[in-house]
XYZ file of C-alpha atoms in Angstrom:
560
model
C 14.516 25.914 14.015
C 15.623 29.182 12.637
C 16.602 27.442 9.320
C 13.153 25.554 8.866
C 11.531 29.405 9.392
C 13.795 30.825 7.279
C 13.439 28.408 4.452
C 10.219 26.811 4.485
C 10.634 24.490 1.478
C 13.406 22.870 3.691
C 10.023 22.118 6.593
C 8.188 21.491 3.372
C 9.698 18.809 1.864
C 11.063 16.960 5.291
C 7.324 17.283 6.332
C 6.959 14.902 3.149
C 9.528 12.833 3.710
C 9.306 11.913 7.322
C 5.682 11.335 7.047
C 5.634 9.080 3.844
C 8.707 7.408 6.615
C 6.050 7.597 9.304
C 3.264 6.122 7.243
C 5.084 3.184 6.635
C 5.112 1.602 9.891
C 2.622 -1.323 10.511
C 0.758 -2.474 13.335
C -1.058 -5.842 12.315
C -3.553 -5.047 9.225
C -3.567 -1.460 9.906
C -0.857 1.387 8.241
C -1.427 5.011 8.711
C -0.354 5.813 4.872
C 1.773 8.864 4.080
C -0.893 11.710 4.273
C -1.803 10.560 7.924
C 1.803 10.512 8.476
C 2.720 14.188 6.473
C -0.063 15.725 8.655
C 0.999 14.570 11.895
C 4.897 15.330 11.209
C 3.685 18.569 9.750
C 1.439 19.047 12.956
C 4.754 18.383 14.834
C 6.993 21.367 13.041
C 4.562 23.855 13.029
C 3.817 23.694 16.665
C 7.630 23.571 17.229
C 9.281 25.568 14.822
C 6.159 28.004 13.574
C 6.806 28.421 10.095
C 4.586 29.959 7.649
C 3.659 28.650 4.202
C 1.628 30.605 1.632
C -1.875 30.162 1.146
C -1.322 30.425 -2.326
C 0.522 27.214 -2.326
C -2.237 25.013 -0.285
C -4.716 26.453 -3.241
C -2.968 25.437 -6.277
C -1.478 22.411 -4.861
C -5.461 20.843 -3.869
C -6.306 21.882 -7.260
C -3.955 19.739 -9.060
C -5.122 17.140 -6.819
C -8.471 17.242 -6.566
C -9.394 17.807 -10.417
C -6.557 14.734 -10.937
C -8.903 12.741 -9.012
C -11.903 13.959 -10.909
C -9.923 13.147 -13.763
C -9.231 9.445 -13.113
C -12.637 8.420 -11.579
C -14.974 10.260 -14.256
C -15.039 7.752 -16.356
C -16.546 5.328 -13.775
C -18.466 7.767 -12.187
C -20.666 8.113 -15.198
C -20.588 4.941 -16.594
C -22.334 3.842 -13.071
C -24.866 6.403 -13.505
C -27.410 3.658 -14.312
C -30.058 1.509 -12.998
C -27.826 -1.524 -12.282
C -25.481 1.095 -10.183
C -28.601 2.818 -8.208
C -28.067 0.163 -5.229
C -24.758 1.026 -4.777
C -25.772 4.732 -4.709
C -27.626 4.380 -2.283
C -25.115 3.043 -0.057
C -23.192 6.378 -1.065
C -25.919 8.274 0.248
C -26.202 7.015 3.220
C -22.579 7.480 4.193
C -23.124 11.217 3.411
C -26.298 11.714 5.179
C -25.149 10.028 8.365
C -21.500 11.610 8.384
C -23.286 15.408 7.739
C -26.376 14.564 10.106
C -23.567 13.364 13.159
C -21.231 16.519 12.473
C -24.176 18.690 12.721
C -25.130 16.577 15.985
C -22.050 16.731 17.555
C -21.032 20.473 16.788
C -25.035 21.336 18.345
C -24.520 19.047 21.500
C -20.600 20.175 22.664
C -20.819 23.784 20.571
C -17.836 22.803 18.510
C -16.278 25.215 16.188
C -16.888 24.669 12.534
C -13.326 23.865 12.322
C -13.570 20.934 14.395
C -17.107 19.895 13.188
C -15.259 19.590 9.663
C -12.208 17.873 10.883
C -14.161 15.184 12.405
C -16.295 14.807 9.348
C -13.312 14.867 7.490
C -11.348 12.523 9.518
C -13.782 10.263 10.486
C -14.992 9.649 6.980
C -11.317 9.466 6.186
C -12.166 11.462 3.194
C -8.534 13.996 2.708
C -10.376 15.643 -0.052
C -12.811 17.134 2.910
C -9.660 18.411 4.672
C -9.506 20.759 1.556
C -12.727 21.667 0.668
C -13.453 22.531 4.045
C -10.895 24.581 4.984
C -11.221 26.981 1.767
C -14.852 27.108 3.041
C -13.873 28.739 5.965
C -11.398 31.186 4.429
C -14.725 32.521 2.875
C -16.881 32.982 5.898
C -17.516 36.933 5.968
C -18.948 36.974 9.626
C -15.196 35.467 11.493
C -11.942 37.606 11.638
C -9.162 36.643 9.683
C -7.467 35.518 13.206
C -10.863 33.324 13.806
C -10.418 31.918 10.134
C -6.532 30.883 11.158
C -7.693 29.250 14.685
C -10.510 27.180 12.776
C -8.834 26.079 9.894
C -6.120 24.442 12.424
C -8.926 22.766 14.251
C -9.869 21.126 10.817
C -6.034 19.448 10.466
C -5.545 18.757 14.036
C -9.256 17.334 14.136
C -8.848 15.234 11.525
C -5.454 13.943 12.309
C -7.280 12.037 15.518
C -10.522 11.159 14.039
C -9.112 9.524 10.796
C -6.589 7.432 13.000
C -9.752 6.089 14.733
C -11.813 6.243 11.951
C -8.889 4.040 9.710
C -8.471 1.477 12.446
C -12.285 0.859 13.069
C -13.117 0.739 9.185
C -10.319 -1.924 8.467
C -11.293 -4.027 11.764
C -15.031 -3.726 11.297
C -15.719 -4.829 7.972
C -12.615 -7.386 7.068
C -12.809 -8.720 10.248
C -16.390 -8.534 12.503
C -19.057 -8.328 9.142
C -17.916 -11.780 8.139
C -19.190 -12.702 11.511
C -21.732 -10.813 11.254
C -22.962 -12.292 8.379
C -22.054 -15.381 9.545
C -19.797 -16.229 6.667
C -16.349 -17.050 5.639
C -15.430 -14.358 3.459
C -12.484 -16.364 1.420
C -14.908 -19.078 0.818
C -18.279 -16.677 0.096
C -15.829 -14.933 -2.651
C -14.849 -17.821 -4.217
C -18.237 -18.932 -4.431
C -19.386 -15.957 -5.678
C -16.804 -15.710 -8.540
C -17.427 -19.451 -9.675
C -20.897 -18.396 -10.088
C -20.427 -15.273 -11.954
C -17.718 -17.328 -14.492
C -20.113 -20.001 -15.150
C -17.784 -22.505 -13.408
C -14.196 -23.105 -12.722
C -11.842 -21.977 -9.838
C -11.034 -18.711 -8.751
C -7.153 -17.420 -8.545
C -6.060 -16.830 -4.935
C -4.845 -13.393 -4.660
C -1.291 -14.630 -5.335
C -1.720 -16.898 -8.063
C -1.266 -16.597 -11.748
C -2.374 -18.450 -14.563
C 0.609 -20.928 -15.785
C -1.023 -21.354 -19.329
C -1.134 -18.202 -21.270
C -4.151 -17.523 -22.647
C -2.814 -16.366 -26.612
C 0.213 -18.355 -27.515
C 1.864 -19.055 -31.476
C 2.502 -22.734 -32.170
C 4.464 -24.216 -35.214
C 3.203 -27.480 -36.286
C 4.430 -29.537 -39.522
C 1.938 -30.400 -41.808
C 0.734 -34.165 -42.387
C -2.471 -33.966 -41.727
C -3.686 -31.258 -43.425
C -2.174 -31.775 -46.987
C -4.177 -29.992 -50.059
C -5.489 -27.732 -47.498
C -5.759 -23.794 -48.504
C -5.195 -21.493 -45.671
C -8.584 -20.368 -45.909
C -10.636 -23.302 -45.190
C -8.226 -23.881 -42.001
C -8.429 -20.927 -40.062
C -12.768 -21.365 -41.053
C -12.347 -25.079 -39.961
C -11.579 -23.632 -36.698
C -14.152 -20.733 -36.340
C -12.213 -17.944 -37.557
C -10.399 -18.030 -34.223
C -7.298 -18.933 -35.532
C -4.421 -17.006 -38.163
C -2.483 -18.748 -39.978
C 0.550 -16.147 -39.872
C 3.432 -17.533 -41.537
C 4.330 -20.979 -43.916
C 7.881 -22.009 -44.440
C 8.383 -24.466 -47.262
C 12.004 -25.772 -48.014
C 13.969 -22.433 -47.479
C 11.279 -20.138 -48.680
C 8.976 -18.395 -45.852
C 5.460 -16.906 -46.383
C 4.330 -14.328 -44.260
C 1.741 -13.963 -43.991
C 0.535 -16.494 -46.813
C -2.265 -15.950 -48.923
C -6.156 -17.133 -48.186
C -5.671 -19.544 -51.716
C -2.343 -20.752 -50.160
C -2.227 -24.524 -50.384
C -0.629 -26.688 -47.385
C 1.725 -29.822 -49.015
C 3.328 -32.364 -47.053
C 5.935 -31.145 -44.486
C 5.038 -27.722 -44.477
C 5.781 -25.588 -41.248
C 3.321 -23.792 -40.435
C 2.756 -20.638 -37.811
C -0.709 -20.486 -36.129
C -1.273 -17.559 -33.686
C -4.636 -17.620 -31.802
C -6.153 -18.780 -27.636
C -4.763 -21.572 -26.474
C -7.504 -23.921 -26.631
C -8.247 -23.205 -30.419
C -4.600 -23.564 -31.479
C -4.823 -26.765 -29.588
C -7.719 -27.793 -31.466
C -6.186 -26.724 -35.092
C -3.283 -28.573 -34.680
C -4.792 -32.258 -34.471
C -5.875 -30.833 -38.006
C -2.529 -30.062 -38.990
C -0.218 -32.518 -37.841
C 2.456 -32.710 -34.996
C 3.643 -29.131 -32.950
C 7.501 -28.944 -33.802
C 9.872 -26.686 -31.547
C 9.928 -23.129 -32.831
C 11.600 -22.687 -36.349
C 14.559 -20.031 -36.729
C 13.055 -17.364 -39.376
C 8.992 -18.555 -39.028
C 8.690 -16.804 -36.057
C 7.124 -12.786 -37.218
C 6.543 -10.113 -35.063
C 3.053 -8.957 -33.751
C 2.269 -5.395 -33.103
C 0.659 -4.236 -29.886
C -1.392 -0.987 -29.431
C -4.436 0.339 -27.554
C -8.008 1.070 -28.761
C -10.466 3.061 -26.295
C -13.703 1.991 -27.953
C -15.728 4.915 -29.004
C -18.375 3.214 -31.362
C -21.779 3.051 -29.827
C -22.799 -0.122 -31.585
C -20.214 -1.661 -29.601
C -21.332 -0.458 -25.963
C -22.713 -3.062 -23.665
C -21.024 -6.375 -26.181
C -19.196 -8.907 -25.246
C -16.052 -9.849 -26.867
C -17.298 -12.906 -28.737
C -20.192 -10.780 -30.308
C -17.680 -7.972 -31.307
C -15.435 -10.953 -32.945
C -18.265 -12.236 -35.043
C -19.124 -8.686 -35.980
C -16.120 -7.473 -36.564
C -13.932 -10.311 -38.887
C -11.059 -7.853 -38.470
C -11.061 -9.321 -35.255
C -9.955 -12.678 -36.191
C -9.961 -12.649 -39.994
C -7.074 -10.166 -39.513
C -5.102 -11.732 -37.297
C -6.294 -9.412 -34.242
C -6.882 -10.500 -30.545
C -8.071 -9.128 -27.702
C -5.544 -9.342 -24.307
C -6.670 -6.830 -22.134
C -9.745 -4.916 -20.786
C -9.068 -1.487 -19.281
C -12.175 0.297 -17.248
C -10.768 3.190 -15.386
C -7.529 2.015 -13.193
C -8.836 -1.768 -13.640
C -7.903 -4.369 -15.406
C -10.958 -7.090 -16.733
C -10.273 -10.691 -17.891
C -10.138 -10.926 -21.880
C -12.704 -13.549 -21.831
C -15.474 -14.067 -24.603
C -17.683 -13.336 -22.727
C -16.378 -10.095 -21.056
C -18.890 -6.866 -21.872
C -17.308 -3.756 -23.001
C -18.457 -0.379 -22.836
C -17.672 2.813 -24.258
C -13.965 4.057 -22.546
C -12.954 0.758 -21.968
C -8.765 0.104 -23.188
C -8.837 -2.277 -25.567
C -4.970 -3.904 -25.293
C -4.981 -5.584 -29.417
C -1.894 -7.699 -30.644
C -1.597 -8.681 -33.977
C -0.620 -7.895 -37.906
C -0.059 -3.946 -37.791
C -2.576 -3.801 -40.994
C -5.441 -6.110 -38.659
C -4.659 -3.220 -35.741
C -5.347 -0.397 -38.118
C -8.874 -1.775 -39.461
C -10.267 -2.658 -36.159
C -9.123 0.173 -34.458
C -10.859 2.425 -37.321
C -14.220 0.027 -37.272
C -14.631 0.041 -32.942
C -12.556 3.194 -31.844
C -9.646 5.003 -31.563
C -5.882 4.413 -30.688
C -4.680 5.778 -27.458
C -2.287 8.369 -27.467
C -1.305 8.396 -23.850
C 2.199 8.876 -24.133
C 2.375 12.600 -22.426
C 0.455 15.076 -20.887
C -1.484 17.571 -22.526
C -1.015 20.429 -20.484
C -3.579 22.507 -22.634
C -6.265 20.399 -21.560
C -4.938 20.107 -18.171
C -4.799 23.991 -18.158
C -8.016 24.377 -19.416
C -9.381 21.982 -17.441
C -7.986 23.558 -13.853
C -9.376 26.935 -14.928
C -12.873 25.634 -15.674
C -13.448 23.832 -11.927
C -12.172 27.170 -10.782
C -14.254 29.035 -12.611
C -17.218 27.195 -11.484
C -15.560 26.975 -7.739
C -16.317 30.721 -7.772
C -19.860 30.752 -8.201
C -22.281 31.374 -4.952
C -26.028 29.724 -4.215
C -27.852 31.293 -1.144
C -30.087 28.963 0.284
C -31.800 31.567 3.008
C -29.037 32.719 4.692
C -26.748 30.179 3.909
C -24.318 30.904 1.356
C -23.309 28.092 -0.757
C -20.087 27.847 -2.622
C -17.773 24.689 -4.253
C -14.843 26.609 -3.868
C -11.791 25.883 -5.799
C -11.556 22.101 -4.763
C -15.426 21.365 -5.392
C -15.376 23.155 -8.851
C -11.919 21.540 -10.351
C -13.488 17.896 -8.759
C -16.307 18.851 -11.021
C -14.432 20.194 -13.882
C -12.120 16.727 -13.477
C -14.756 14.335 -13.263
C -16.480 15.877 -17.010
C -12.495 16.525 -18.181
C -12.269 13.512 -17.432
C -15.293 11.293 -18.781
C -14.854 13.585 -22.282
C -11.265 12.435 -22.759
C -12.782 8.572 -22.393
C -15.433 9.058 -25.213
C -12.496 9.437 -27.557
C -9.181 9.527 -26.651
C -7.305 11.513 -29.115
C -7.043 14.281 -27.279
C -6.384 15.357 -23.676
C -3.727 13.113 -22.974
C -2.796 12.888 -18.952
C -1.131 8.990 -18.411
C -2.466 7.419 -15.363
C 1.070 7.380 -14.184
C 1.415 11.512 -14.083
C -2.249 11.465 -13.247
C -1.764 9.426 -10.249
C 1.933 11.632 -8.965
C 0.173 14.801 -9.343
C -2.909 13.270 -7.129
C -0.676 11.981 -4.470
C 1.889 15.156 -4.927
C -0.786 17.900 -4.710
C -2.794 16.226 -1.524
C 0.746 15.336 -0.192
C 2.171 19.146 -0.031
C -1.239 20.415 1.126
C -1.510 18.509 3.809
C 1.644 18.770 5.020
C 0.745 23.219 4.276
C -2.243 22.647 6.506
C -0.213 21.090 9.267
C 2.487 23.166 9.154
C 0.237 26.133 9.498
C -2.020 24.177 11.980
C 0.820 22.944 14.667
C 0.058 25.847 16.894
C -3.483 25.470 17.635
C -3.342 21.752 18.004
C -2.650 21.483 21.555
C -4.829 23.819 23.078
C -7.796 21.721 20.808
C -6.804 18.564 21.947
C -6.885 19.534 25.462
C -10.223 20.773 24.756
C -11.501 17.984 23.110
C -9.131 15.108 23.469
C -12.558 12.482 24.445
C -14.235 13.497 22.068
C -12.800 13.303 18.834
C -11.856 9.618 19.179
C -15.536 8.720 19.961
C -16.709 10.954 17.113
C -13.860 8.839 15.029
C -15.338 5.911 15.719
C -19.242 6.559 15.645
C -19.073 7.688 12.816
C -17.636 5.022 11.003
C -19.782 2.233 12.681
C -23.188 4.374 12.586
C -23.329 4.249 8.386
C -21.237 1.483 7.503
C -23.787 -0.902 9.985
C -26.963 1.115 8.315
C -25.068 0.174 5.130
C -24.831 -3.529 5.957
C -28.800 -3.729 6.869
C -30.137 -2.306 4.373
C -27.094 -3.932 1.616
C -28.556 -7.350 2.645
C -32.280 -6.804 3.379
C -33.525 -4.535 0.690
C -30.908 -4.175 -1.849
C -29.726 -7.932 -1.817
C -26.540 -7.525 -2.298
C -23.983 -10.442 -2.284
C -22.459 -9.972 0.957
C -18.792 -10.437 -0.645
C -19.393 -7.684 -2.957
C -21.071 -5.885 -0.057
C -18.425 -5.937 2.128
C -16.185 -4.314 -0.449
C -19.203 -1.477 -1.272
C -18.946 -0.383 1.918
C -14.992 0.258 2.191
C -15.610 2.287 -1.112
C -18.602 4.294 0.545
C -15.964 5.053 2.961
C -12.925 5.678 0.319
C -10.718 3.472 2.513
C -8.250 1.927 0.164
C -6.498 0.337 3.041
C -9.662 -1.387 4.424
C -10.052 -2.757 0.813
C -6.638 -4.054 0.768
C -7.112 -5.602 4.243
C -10.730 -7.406 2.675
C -9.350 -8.659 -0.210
C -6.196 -10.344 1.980
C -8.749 -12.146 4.003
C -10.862 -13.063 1.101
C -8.194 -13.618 -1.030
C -9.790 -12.569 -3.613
C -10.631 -9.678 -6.034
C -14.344 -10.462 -5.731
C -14.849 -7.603 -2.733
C -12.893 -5.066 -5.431
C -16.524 -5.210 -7.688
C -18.493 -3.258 -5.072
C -15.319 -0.969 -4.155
C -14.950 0.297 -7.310
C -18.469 1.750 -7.819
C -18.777 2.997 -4.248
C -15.298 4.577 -4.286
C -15.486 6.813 -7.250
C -19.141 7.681 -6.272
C -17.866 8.894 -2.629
C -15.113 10.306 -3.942
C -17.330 13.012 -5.772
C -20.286 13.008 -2.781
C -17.713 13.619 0.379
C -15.668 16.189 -0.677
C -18.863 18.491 -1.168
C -19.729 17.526 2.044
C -17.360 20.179 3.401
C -18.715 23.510 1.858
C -21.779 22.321 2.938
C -21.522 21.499 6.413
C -19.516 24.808 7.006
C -22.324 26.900 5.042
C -24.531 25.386 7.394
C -22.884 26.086 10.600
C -20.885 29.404 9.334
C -24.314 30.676 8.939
C-alpha cells in the first residue's frame, strides 16, 4: 500500500490495466467495457490505499480526450446539420431534456448533492464525457469549500459507477431485445427488408458474410473477336467503364497502349474495370486466358477527400460521366469514407464534401481526378501544431463565463476543447492538406485520455464512496434505470408516430441518443445487420456534443 502512495503512476497504470482486465468479462449480451472497469478498480485503490493524483493530470488528460472526440465526430456532426437530419435531432433532444429534467427531479425530491445529481446523469446516460465536464464544474463553484468540492466530486465517480452499470444493462436489454416486441417485429427480418428496399433489390449480407465476387477485378482475354478493333472504340463500346491497360503482341508489351491502337488476331489483352462490365467486354473480345507473365502492370492506390462543391450531394455514376478521368483514365472508385464509416462503392452511392475517396488506378488518372474533385489525403502523422492549436482554442473558449441570473455558466476546459474539436475537426474535412491526426492516434488518445482520467477520478474518489453508497445505495440503481427507460420509450413514441421513422433504423437512433456503443453492437447481432448502424451514427455524434454540456449546466443550476 505504501508503494502505490508512494508512487502513484504504479496505482495509475494497474488502475488501467486491471480494469481494461475487468471490463472484459461477459455476462450474456452485456460487457462493462474498460472505463466501467478502470473506475471501479480505481474506486477500489483509492478507498484502500488513498493515494493522491494531481489535478493537473485529470485536466490535461480529458482534454486530449474530449477535443479527440470533437475531432472525429465533427465532420458528421455538421454534415447532419440539415433538414433530412432534424428528426433525428429531435430524438437528441429529448434524451437531454429528460436526463436534465430527472436529475433536477431527483436531486429536489431526496436533496442530493450536486455531486451525485451529476453522477447519476452521468451514469445513467452512460455519457463518460459528463463524468468530466461535471466534475471541473464543481471545482469552480465559489460558494463550497475546497473540502466540499473534494466530497462532491467523489460522489460524481462513485455515482456514476452504479448508475451506468444499470443504465448499460437496461439500454442493451431494452431496445435489442423488448422494442422488437414492442413493435411487434422481427428485427433481423425488418432490417433486411429495409436494406432490400433502400438498394433497389437484392439480398442483404448477414453480419458475417462477405461478398465472394470482387467488385473491380483485371481480366486477360485473347483477341478473336475483336480483330481491327482500336482501343478506343472498345473501352466506348462498353460505356467508358472499362481500360484497356496493357496489349502484349508476340514478345512485345504495350502499356498502356494508345487510344489509335489496333487489336489483330491473338492479341492479349489487359482490361481492368467492375466485374460485370469486364464480363460484358470480353464476349467482345474473345476467350479470358489465365493471367500472362509480364501483362500484368501495377495500379496505384491513394485517397481523395472531395473538396469540390460541384461534387457535393452526387452519386458516383454522375461524378463518372462528369468527370472522364474517372474512367477515361483508368480510375475507379473502391471505397467511401464518411467519418469512421465505410459506404458501399456503388453507382449509385451519394458523396458529400469530406467523404474518403479510396481511387486505384494509372498514377497519371489518380493525379487528374484528384486535382478536378479534391485533394489527396495526407494522413500519415499527426500534426501536432494543429493539435496544439487546436487544445488551446477549446480552452480558451472553456474559460469564458455567461450569467444567466444568478447562475453562472461556464464550458470549462472539456466543453470548450469538445467545441474547439468538433470545428478542428469539420475544417480539416473541407480540405485535408493540413491538420493531419490519423484516426488510429485519434482514436488511442480518445480512449488513453478518458482511460487515465477516469481511473484519476476514482483513485481520488475511493474514499467517499462508501459512506455515499450507504446513503444512497436504492436510489441510484432506480435513478439508473428510469432514466434510461423514461427517454428512450418517449423516443420510441414519438420515432414511430410523428417522425415515421423505420423502426430498424429507429432502434439504432435511439442507442446513439444514448451513446451506447455496446447496445449498438448487441442490435446489430440480433438484426444481423448494419441497417440499425444508419440511425446510430447521426444520433451518436449529435449526443456526443449535447450530453457532455449537460454537466456544466446541471451543476450551474443546482450550485446556484
Amino acid at each position: 500500500m505504501g508503494v502505490l502512495r508512494d508512487h502513484p503512476e504504479l496505482a495509475l497504470f494497474l488502475c488501467l490495466a486491471a480494469g481494461y482486465l475487468v471490463g472484459k468479462l461477459r455476462v450474456g449480451p452485456i460487457t462493462l467495457g474498460g472505463i466501467c472497469g478502470t473506475l471501479i478498480v480505481s474506486l477500489l485503490i483509492g478507498a484502500w490505499a488513498k493515494v493522491t493524483i494531481s489535478d493537473d493530470v485529470k485536466t490535461i488528460f480529458f482534454a486530449l480526450f474530449i477535443f479527440s472526440l470533437g475531432y472525429m465526430a465533427g465532420p458528421q456532426f455538421f454534415a447532419n446539420l440539415n433538414k433530412k437530419s432534424l428528426r433525428f435531432f429531435t430524438l437528441c433532444a429529448i434524451e437531454v431534456v429528460c436526463v436534465v429534467g430527472i436529475a433536477l427531479g431527483l436531486a429536489k425530491a431526496f436533496d442530493l448533492d450536486v455531486g451525485t445529481a451529476a453522477g447519476i446523469l452521468a451514469g445513467a446516460a452512460t455519457e463518460s464525457a459528463v463524468v468530466g465536464t461535471a466534475t471541473e464544474s464543481i471545482g469552480k463553484l465559489t460558494n463550497l469549500t475546497q473540502a466540499q468540492i473534494t466530497e462532491y466530486q467523489g460522489h460524481v465517480a462513485t455515482a456514476y459507477t452504479v448508475c451506468y452499470l444499470f443504465g448499460l444493462i437496461t439500454i442493451v436489454i431494452y431496445t435489442s431485445q423488448i422494442m422488437p416486441m414492442m413493435m411487434r417485429i422481427n428485427l433481423r427480418d425488418a432490417s433486411r427488408e429495409l436494406w432490400e428496399k433502400m438498394r433497389g433489390g437484392g439480398g442483404a449480407l448477414e453480419d458475417d458474410e462477405r461478398e465472394a465476387l470482387p467488385g473491380m477485378v483485371g481480366r486477360t482475354f485473347l483477341v478473336t473477336h475483336a480483330d481491327g478493333t482500336l482501343v478506343s472504340q472498345l473501352e466506348r463500346a462498353n460505356g467508358s467503364r472499362v481500360t484497356v491497360e496493357a496489349v502484349k503482341r508476340g514478345s512485345k508489351v504495350l502499356t498502356p497502349p494508345p487510344p489509335d491502337f489496333e487489336l489483330t488476331l491473338s492479341d492479349l489483352v489487359l482490361m481492368v474495370g467492375r466485374r460485370s462490365n469486364i464480363i460484358s467486354a470480353g464476349r467482345h473480345i474473345g476467350p479470358e486466358t489465365p493471367a500472362i507473365p509480364g501483362l500484368d502492370t501495377p495500379l496505384a492506390t491513394t485517397q481523395v477527400s472531395i473538396t469540390d462543391k460541384t461534387a457535393d450531394g452526387k452519386s458516383l455514376d454522375t461524378l463518372t460521366i462528369e468527370h472522364p478521368e474517372i474512367a477515361d483514365g483508368g480510375v475507379y472508385v473502391t471505397d467511401v469514407l464518411r467519418n469512421d464509416q465505410h459506404l458501399p462503392a456503388t453507382p449509385d452511392t451519394i458523396v458529400h464534401r469530406g467523404d474518403v475517396l479510396t481511387l486505384v488506378g494509372s498514377r497519371s488518372g489518380l493525379g487528374k481526378l484528384a486535382s478536378k474533385v479534391g485533394a489527396i489525403v495526407k494522413n500519415d502523422a499527426t500534426d501536432f501544431i494543429y493539435l496544439g492549436l487546436g487544445i488551446v482554442v477549446g480552452s480558451l473558449i472553456g474559460q469564458i463565463v455567461v450569467r444567466f441570473g444568478d447562475v453562472p455558466m461556464s464550458l470549462g476546459t472539456g466543453g470548450g476543447c469538445l467545441i474547439s474539436g468538433l470545428l478542428f475537426g469539420w475544417f480539416r474535412s473541407r480540405k485535408q492538406t493540413f491538420g493531419a491526426f490519423p484516426p488510429q492516434a485519434a482514436t488511442t488518445i480518445k480512449d488513453l485520455g478518458l482511460a487515465v482520467f477516469i481511473a484519476c477520478t476514482g483513485l481520488v474518489s475511493g474514499p467517499q464512496a462508501g459512506p455515499l453508497l450507504k446513503q444512497y445505495g436504492a436510489l441510484l440503481p432506480f435513478a439508473g434505470i428510469a432514466m434510461v427507460l423514461v427517454p428512450a420509450t418517449i423516443s420510441l413514441v414519438v420515432g414511430l408516430k410523428l417522425l415515421k421513422i423505420e423502426k430498424p433504423i429507429l432502434v439504432g437512433a435511439i442507442a446513439g441518443q444514448q451513446c451506447s456503443t455496446p447496445a449498438i453492437t448487441s442490435i446489430t447481432q440480433v438484426a444481423q445487420s448494419s441497417v440499425p448502424m444508419l440511425g446510430y451514427t447521426i444520433t451518436y455524434t449529435l449526443s456526443n456534443f449535447l450530453l457532455p454540456l449537460t454537466g456544466p449546466l446541471l451543476v450551474g443550476i443546482l450550485g446556484a
